[in-house]
Coordinates of C-alpha atoms in Angstrom, one line a residue:
L1 CA -71.0 87.6 -36.8
S2 CA -68.0 88.6 -38.9
E3 CA -67.1 92.2 -39.5
H4 CA -69.4 92.1 -42.6
G5 CA -72.3 90.7 -40.6
W6 CA -71.9 87.1 -41.9
T7 CA -72.7 84.1 -39.8
P8 CA -70.2 81.3 -39.5
L9 CA -72.4 79.2 -41.8
R10 CA -72.4 81.9 -44.5
C11 CA -68.6 82.4 -44.2
A12 CA -68.2 78.6 -44.8
E13 CA -70.6 78.6 -47.7
E14 CA -69.0 81.7 -49.4
N15 CA -65.5 80.2 -49.0
S16 CA -66.6 76.8 -50.5
C17 CA -65.9 75.0 -47.2
H18 CA -68.7 72.5 -47.8
E19 CA -67.8 70.1 -45.1
V20 CA -67.6 72.8 -42.5
A21 CA -70.9 74.3 -43.7
E22 CA -72.6 70.8 -43.4
M23 CA -71.1 70.4 -39.9
L24 CA -72.5 73.8 -38.9
R25 CA -75.9 72.9 -40.3
E26 CA -76.1 69.7 -38.3
Y27 CA -75.1 71.5 -35.2
I28 CA -77.8 74.1 -35.7
F29 CA -80.5 71.5 -36.4
A30 CA -79.6 69.6 -33.2
E31 CA -80.3 72.7 -31.1
P32 CA -83.7 72.7 -29.2
A33 CA -84.9 75.7 -31.2
Q34 CA -83.9 77.6 -34.4
C35 CA -84.3 81.3 -35.4
V36 CA -87.0 81.0 -38.0
L37 CA -87.6 84.7 -38.6
P38 CA -84.5 86.8 -38.2
G39 CA -85.1 90.4 -37.1
K40 CA -85.2 93.0 -39.8
G41 CA -86.5 96.5 -39.8
K42 CA -89.5 96.8 -37.4
W43 CA -89.4 93.0 -36.7
T44 CA -87.3 91.3 -34.0
S45 CA -86.3 87.7 -34.3
I46 CA -88.7 84.8 -33.7
W47 CA -87.4 81.4 -32.7
F48 CA -89.4 78.2 -32.1
G49 CA -88.6 74.8 -30.8
K50 CA -89.1 72.3 -28.0
Q51 CA -89.4 73.0 -24.3
A52 CA -85.7 72.5 -23.6
A53 CA -85.1 75.9 -25.3
A54 CA -86.8 77.7 -22.5
E55 CA -84.5 76.4 -19.8
V56 CA -82.5 79.1 -18.1
R57 CA -79.1 78.6 -19.6
W58 CA -80.1 78.1 -23.2
C59 CA -82.6 80.9 -23.1
T60 CA -80.4 83.5 -21.4
D61 CA -77.3 82.6 -23.5
R62 CA -79.3 83.7 -26.6
G63 CA -80.7 86.8 -25.0
F64 CA -84.5 86.2 -25.3
K65 CA -86.6 88.9 -23.9
A66 CA -90.0 87.2 -24.5
V67 CA -90.9 83.5 -24.1
L68 CA -94.2 81.9 -25.0
T69 CA -94.5 78.3 -23.7
I70 CA -97.3 76.1 -25.0
Y71 CA -97.9 73.2 -22.6
K72 CA -100.1 70.2 -22.9
P73 CA -103.0 70.4 -20.3
K74 CA -101.9 69.8 -16.7
K75 CA -98.2 69.4 -17.8
K76 CA -95.7 72.0 -16.8
F77 CA -91.9 72.0 -16.8
A78 CA -90.2 72.8 -13.4
K79 CA -87.2 74.0 -15.3
H80 CA -89.3 76.9 -16.6
L81 CA -90.2 78.3 -13.2
W82 CA -87.2 80.6 -13.4
L83 CA -89.2 82.7 -15.9
K84 CA -91.9 83.4 -13.3
D85 CA -89.7 85.6 -11.1
N86 CA -86.8 86.4 -13.4
D87 CA -84.7 89.5 -12.8
Q88 CA -83.8 89.8 -16.5
D89 CA -87.0 91.6 -17.7
I90 CA -88.2 88.6 -19.7
L91 CA -91.9 88.6 -20.7
W92 CA -93.4 85.1 -20.2
M93 CA -96.6 83.7 -21.4
K94 CA -97.6 80.2 -20.6
T95 CA -100.7 78.6 -22.0
E96 CA -102.2 75.1 -22.3
V97 CA -103.2 73.6 -25.7
A98 CA -104.4 70.0 -26.2
A99 CA -102.7 69.5 -29.5
K100 CA -100.9 66.5 -30.9
D101 CA -98.4 66.5 -33.8
D102 CA -99.9 63.4 -35.4
D103 CA -103.5 64.3 -35.0
T104 CA -105.5 63.7 -38.2
T105 CA -108.8 65.2 -36.8
T106 CA -109.7 68.8 -36.2
A107 CA -109.4 68.4 -32.4
S108 CA -105.8 69.8 -32.2
W109 CA -106.6 72.8 -34.3
D110 CA -109.8 73.4 -32.3
S111 CA -107.8 73.5 -29.1
L112 CA -105.2 75.8 -30.6
I113 CA -107.7 78.2 -32.2
L114 CA -109.2 79.0 -28.8
K115 CA -105.9 80.3 -27.5
L116 CA -104.8 81.9 -30.7
P117 CA -106.0 85.5 -30.2
E118 CA -104.2 85.6 -26.8
M119 CA -101.0 84.2 -28.2
I120 CA -101.0 86.5 -31.2
R121 CA -101.4 89.5 -28.9
F122 CA -98.4 88.3 -26.9
V123 CA -96.3 87.9 -30.1
D124 CA -97.5 91.4 -31.2
K125 CA -96.4 92.9 -27.8
A126 CA -93.0 91.2 -28.1
M127 CA -92.6 92.7 -31.6
D128 CA -93.8 96.1 -30.6
E129 CA -91.3 96.2 -27.7
K130 CA -88.5 94.8 -29.9
R131 CA -88.0 91.7 -27.8
E132 CA -86.3 88.6 -29.2
L133 CA -89.1 85.9 -29.0
L134 CA -88.9 82.2 -28.3
I135 CA -92.0 80.0 -28.8
T136 CA -91.9 76.5 -27.4
D137 CA -94.1 73.4 -27.2
D138 CA -93.5 69.8 -26.2
S139 CA -91.9 68.7 -29.4
G140 CA -91.2 71.9 -31.3
V141 CA -92.7 70.3 -34.4
S142 CA -96.3 71.4 -35.1
T143 CA -98.1 73.6 -32.5
S144 CA -95.5 76.3 -32.3
M145 CA -95.0 76.2 -36.1
A146 CA -98.8 76.8 -36.5
L147 CA -98.6 79.9 -34.3
V148 CA -95.6 81.2 -36.3
I149 CA -97.4 80.6 -39.6
V150 CA -100.5 82.5 -38.4
H151 CA -98.2 85.4 -37.5
I152 CA -96.5 85.3 -40.9
L153 CA -99.8 85.2 -42.7
I154 CA -101.4 88.0 -40.7
K155 CA -98.6 90.3 -39.9
R156 CA -95.9 89.7 -42.5
R157 CA -98.3 89.0 -45.4
I158 CA -96.5 86.0 -46.8
R159 CA -98.5 83.3 -48.4
L160 CA -99.0 79.9 -46.8
E161 CA -96.9 77.6 -49.0
P162 CA -93.8 79.9 -49.0
A163 CA -94.2 80.3 -45.2
I164 CA -94.3 76.5 -44.7
E165 CA -91.3 76.0 -47.1
H166 CA -89.2 78.6 -45.3
L167 CA -89.9 77.2 -41.8
R168 CA -89.2 73.7 -42.9
K169 CA -85.9 74.8 -44.4
V170 CA -84.8 76.5 -41.2
R171 CA -86.3 73.9 -38.7
R172 CA -86.4 70.6 -40.6
Q173 CA -88.3 68.7 -38.0
A174 CA -91.1 71.2 -38.3
K175 CA -94.3 69.7 -39.7
L176 CA -97.9 70.8 -39.5
S177 CA -100.3 68.1 -38.4
E178 CA -103.0 67.1 -40.9
S179 CA -105.5 68.7 -38.6
H180 CA -104.0 72.2 -39.3
F181 CA -105.0 71.8 -43.0
I182 CA -108.6 70.6 -42.5

């Protein structure tokens, strides 16, 4: 951040450096996760993306203190085992949800809703303890987005359409599956 608290992207935009701003945007969108809810007041930042974001180097470089990983049933990532016995005081929750990004039935939502109370409690705990939070799933497209939207609707009291619009602007690959609207 600059001395005024501006990000490099904002500095480029404010100084009409459109090509630099576009280059920075493309770099940000290529990352495995994006900060979708910056920390303000009583809230700490929430990021979401794909599983690669929870790998040791990417995760520790950004200073996450809480990680929620959503796996498909019977599928784990060996590169996440460092979170089990980490010495950096990182809270870790792992859960299994049988959700598919392209599902047009209610099956994915039914699977997610069973785990939702437990995941929301974890998000609440991370917020209460002022821990930067990373939420990941296989693709970083739909399942983690649904969890962040539930948090936004319940805790931050923002309506559905503006919440979806905001998240898609910050993480352009984010897209709720049709099953989340049924």
